[in-house]
Amino acid sequence: MQVQLTVNSKAVTLDAPPNTLLVQALREHLHLTGTHVGCDTAQCGACTVLLDGRAIKSCNVLLGQVAGSSVQTIEGVAAADGTLHPMQAAFKECHGLQCGFCTTGMVMSAIDLCNRQPDASEAEIREQLEGNLCRCTGYHNIVRAVRQGATAMKA
Amino acid sequence: MGAPDFAKLPHIGESVRRKEDLRFLTGVGQYTDDIVLPGMCHTVFVRSPHAHAVLRSIDKTAALAAPGVIAVFDGQDVAADKVNGLPCGWLITSTDGTPMKEPPHPILAQGKVRYVGDHVAMVVAETLQQAKDAAELVAVDYEVLDAVVHLADVRGGKAAALHEAAPDNHCYKWAIGDKAGVDAAFAQAAHITRLDLENNRLVPNAMEPRAAIGCYNRASEEFTLYVSNQNPHVERLLLTAFVMGLPEHKVRVIAPDVGGGFGSKIYLYAEDVCVTWAARKLNRSIKWAADRSEAFLSDAHGRDHLSHAELALDKDGKFLALRVHTDANMGAYLSTFASCIPTILYATLLAGQYTTPQVYCEVDAWFTNTAPVDAYRGAGRPEATYLLERIVTRAAWELGLPQDELRRRNFITQFPHQTPVALQYDSGDYPACLRQANELGDVAGFAARRAESEKKGLLRGMGYSSYIEACGLAPSNIAGALGARAGLFECGEVRVHPTGSVTVFTGSHSHGQGHETTFAQVVAARLGIPVENVDIVHGDTGRVPFGMGTYGSRSLSVGGSAIMRALDKIEAKAKKIAAHLLEASDTDIDFSNGEFSVRGTDKKIAFANVALTAYVPHNYPLDKLEPGLNETAFYDPTNFTFPSGTYICEVEVDRATGVVRVDRFTAVDDFGVIINPMIVEGQVHGGLAQGIGQALMELCVYDRESGQLVTGSFMDYAMPRADDFPEFRIGHVCTPCTTNPLGSKGCGEAGAIGSPPAVINAVLDALRPLGVKDLDMPASPRRVWEAIQSAPSVAKA
């Protein structure tokens, strides 16, 4: 099955079996291994990417479903010269990551959240991050990072 | 250099942002499953669907004929190649002098399966999909046997035996303390508080599921194992010396970026051995990556105790003695450190922060048809703390005393303090932690907050927990006397490069703890160079000289101390080089802020210049000193370290639904000297989330009839999420550790150790007005609602 889509602003054509998940296409075909697989029930959010600007769990979408769409992964978030996206910078500044495994999905969710709700309260951030599990940080510094990232994204 | 001088150096106590973050934030971290090797194939394990069964036959024919399949191996293949079973690293001796029962722990089942998820066969194929498809075609004929999963069902000794070596499923009976002395103290008691409790079984659930890639090079006869693991050298030692009989110099174990461990990645697992063994057989690189369901089935679980405790007090509320009996679930086989968790790491902590003169604890360990149980964040110490802090709060309520008052009356205030259960605490200030927690948590305002909650129709409660833990594992000679089959030192190599930058090789492993930053701060502080000029290498037996790895909050206090010792050697040698260059005696050389100077003169030389001279020894005392500046040290601690603290939790309970909301959580810890407060607080936050998760949500359930794992996914096992917590209030007290050169005590597990009893005490405090006296973890809405419904005041109404 041939599928054409845009990944991190580049047009790509993939030839993959019809049961290929988007996350498999990203990791195994495009070697974009920053998108992680932390569960098999669409609960953990480690595989979160942006699909046409909205955060989705790429383990829960077939490659065939995203034909013609635009996908952004963590590898496409920083500027071409390496300058971090304000949300990435906020995670570093606020120590919003430890082992790093959930981090990429967490950052993608946070970017989408702040695009939609630039003035989200702490309670709203906590509620909206429900789909992303982290076992290291207790979420404390992630929430701080998202608030700081939101402010920086508005600037 | 000693702790007091060290703590004053630049960078110590500074929240340096982490050096490791950039790769994780940009998606270029490399976890095991991200690695793709040339010609790599994939393996999937056929796992037992039954909790207990005889393996009548395994028919591999159809699987072998499936597309892409390279091989299918089962227990007979393993036995034919004489691969040993997995060893247990700690021998516990029973009270009657007999060794614990150590039944074989084969890497692929031999004749029987003993838990759902037990390894039956491995299917190797060109692609993962082909391996998965073929695994479905392995036909296994099982004769299903009765299973036992719960401690309450196994401890009578009448359940169907898992192992021939243990016909009553009893692994050991172990005890510590003076039983006669305790009994005598109880006879004198003015008051006795009793408590039965369960420490709920948990699944560690590091976000990165376990993974391993076995590789073999026929020309050099060398193996490489990439594995998501917390201690690659220990993994190699167990793999080579105990299981496969390989020479260590032919085996390299690499634990690359590891997505969390929490204990579950300390151990040598069957899958790690299988991919290594099969790599040589097939001359291929073989990858295995667990999916989450497989992780639930096969990762070592944590906790799972049933205990009865009794606390004897005098008329003034002074503790006279503590008597405890605990049943501990080992699971189906003994995992790497399973046996020492409910014994050495548990009962020795039962004195807590208190002067209790007598403690006696007896532990029975049992085999059941469940996944092996081993260390999970805290490992024994959370179980001890939960028991002790629950019974202390209950005693306070029975005596009509505030929770903090009874604690204060019994705190140890003189150090060093020898407890009746083997440990000698070196330092601490327990009243200071309690005082600061009371202030930070605004305990004075509790009554007003309770009144506010009542106006909203909610019950509010406050719970205390004053924990102690023994970290910095461990003095090797003491551990050896207690049954450890390995040393527990750490190794560090400091390699100064010719231009004065430094690479450190540490046997500690970082999988979220931030060693690459904290350890760099230690080195930068000592050598007076920028943190950016220091890189930390870990997780590779091919690069790091040796190591015992990361667990028991030991990395900084033991691993960091090894680096300190290596730095002592670097400094001593560099002083000699500087003395030569400055034409002075090395005893007259001072070193500070990155400069060597001759005492009483203005003669000085920078560290980088000395480093350059060491590698370009043109003007150098070659007759007395070797060139180069590269030193290795092995550090074996002289005592455990003893982090401590007081935690206060406030909850609101909705009596209509049983929902508990943590409204306020205050943690004041004494970790000794802190290198990087930002990282330390992050460790506390994470520990608190796991401890509060245990108290309110998490429970691993096996069906008591069938032995099936009921909570086998994130759909069934309640993982804490962002909206389950408030912002945490964190404070620190510092009494430096007196037994290591950093003064550091360890911070990785405290949150998970101290928090569960604080939460449950808070919930019980909220429910006390209704007459609810007891509640087991997790205090889920259903359990709380049921407790409320059956409470005397509610049931009557």
XYZ file of C-alpha atoms in Angstrom, chain A:
155
model
C 0.000 0.000 0.000
C 1.441 3.373 -0.997
C 0.672 6.360 1.180
C 1.689 9.958 0.618
C 1.831 12.382 3.499
C 3.867 15.235 4.890
C 6.128 14.544 7.847
C 7.922 17.439 9.516
C 7.246 19.616 6.458
C 8.722 17.095 4.024
C 6.617 15.174 1.515
C 7.105 11.440 1.904
C 5.756 8.390 0.138
C 5.669 5.183 2.121
C 5.104 1.658 0.891
C 3.818 -0.340 3.831
C 1.342 -3.126 4.615
C -2.215 -1.931 5.248
C -2.082 -2.842 8.949
C 0.826 -0.448 9.551
C 0.191 1.968 12.377
C 1.287 5.560 12.056
C 3.737 5.062 14.915
C 5.295 2.095 13.123
C 5.598 4.117 9.943
C 7.342 6.903 11.829
C 9.685 4.672 13.830
C 10.383 1.798 11.487
C 10.065 3.333 8.024
C 11.225 6.894 8.665
C 13.495 6.103 11.650
C 11.945 8.930 13.638
C 12.459 7.111 16.934
C 11.724 10.133 19.102
C 8.097 9.002 19.029
C 7.877 6.196 21.580
C 5.613 3.248 22.289
C 4.819 2.898 25.978
C 1.660 0.804 25.884
C -0.667 -1.141 23.653
C -3.988 0.352 24.718
C -3.682 4.006 23.655
C -3.364 5.095 27.282
C 0.164 6.348 27.848
C 0.541 9.050 25.196
C 4.270 8.437 24.608
C 3.502 8.199 20.884
C 1.729 11.562 20.674
C 2.353 13.522 17.461
C 0.551 16.406 15.796
C -1.757 15.431 12.935
C -2.736 18.536 10.993
C -1.885 20.492 14.111
C -3.839 18.444 16.634
C -2.274 16.059 19.138
C -3.130 12.417 18.446
C -1.833 9.068 19.634
C 0.019 7.635 16.671
C -0.366 4.073 17.991
C -4.072 4.399 17.475
C -4.115 5.564 13.865
C -3.376 3.518 10.761
C -0.932 4.925 8.258
C -3.631 4.632 5.613
C -5.866 6.973 7.582
C -3.427 9.858 7.408
C -2.837 9.886 3.653
C -2.549 13.487 2.475
C -2.218 14.804 6.037
C 0.582 16.642 7.708
C 2.315 15.009 10.662
C 4.687 16.757 13.022
C 6.884 14.701 15.337
C 9.239 15.795 18.084
C 12.090 15.789 15.578
C 10.327 18.575 13.676
C 9.646 20.865 16.620
C 12.930 22.731 17.110
C 14.043 25.322 14.547
C 16.307 24.219 11.724
C 19.293 25.838 13.439
C 18.631 23.779 16.575
C 16.929 26.522 18.586
C 14.450 24.813 20.871
C 10.729 25.443 20.593
C 9.577 27.504 23.593
C 7.850 24.431 25.017
C 11.006 22.337 24.740
C 12.969 25.136 26.390
C 10.416 25.369 29.191
C 10.643 21.642 29.898
C 14.408 21.964 30.263
C 14.206 25.110 32.366
C 11.558 23.664 34.705
C 13.059 20.144 34.923
C 9.893 18.770 33.369
C 11.583 15.539 32.358
C 13.629 12.801 33.945
C 14.071 9.553 32.003
C 12.858 11.258 28.831
C 10.669 8.444 27.572
C 7.280 10.144 27.961
C 8.802 13.549 27.284
C 8.457 13.689 23.536
C 4.762 12.822 23.641
C 4.262 15.135 26.585
C 5.814 18.068 24.702
C 3.638 17.398 21.650
C 0.499 17.302 23.803
C 1.565 20.457 25.592
C 2.147 22.339 22.326
C -1.318 21.414 21.106
C -2.853 22.312 24.468
C -1.262 25.748 24.496
C -2.127 26.414 20.859
C -5.760 25.804 21.685
C -5.802 27.244 25.182
C -2.987 29.743 25.638
C -4.315 30.805 29.036
C -5.037 27.390 30.518
C -5.084 27.320 34.316
C -3.075 24.823 36.349
C -6.183 22.712 36.867
C -6.978 22.774 33.156
C -3.434 21.765 32.268
C -3.573 18.859 34.680
C -6.887 17.726 33.281
C -5.781 18.024 29.674
C -2.562 16.094 30.274
C -4.605 13.115 31.460
C -3.800 11.260 28.255
C -0.061 11.343 28.864
C 1.447 9.164 31.567
C 4.712 10.019 33.288
C 6.170 7.744 35.960
C 9.151 9.938 36.927
C 8.168 13.530 37.613
C 4.934 13.319 39.570
C 3.770 15.839 36.923
C 4.703 18.719 39.242
C 7.403 20.183 37.009
C 5.620 19.200 33.818
C 2.708 21.411 34.827
C 5.139 24.230 35.641
C 6.818 23.734 32.279
C 3.563 23.843 30.364
C 2.562 27.088 32.082
C 5.934 28.631 31.329
C 5.888 27.258 27.785
C 2.439 28.693 27.211
C 3.631 32.132 28.219
C 6.697 31.845 26.013
C 4.623 30.668 23.034
C 2.497 33.806 23.264
C 5.548 36.072 23.227
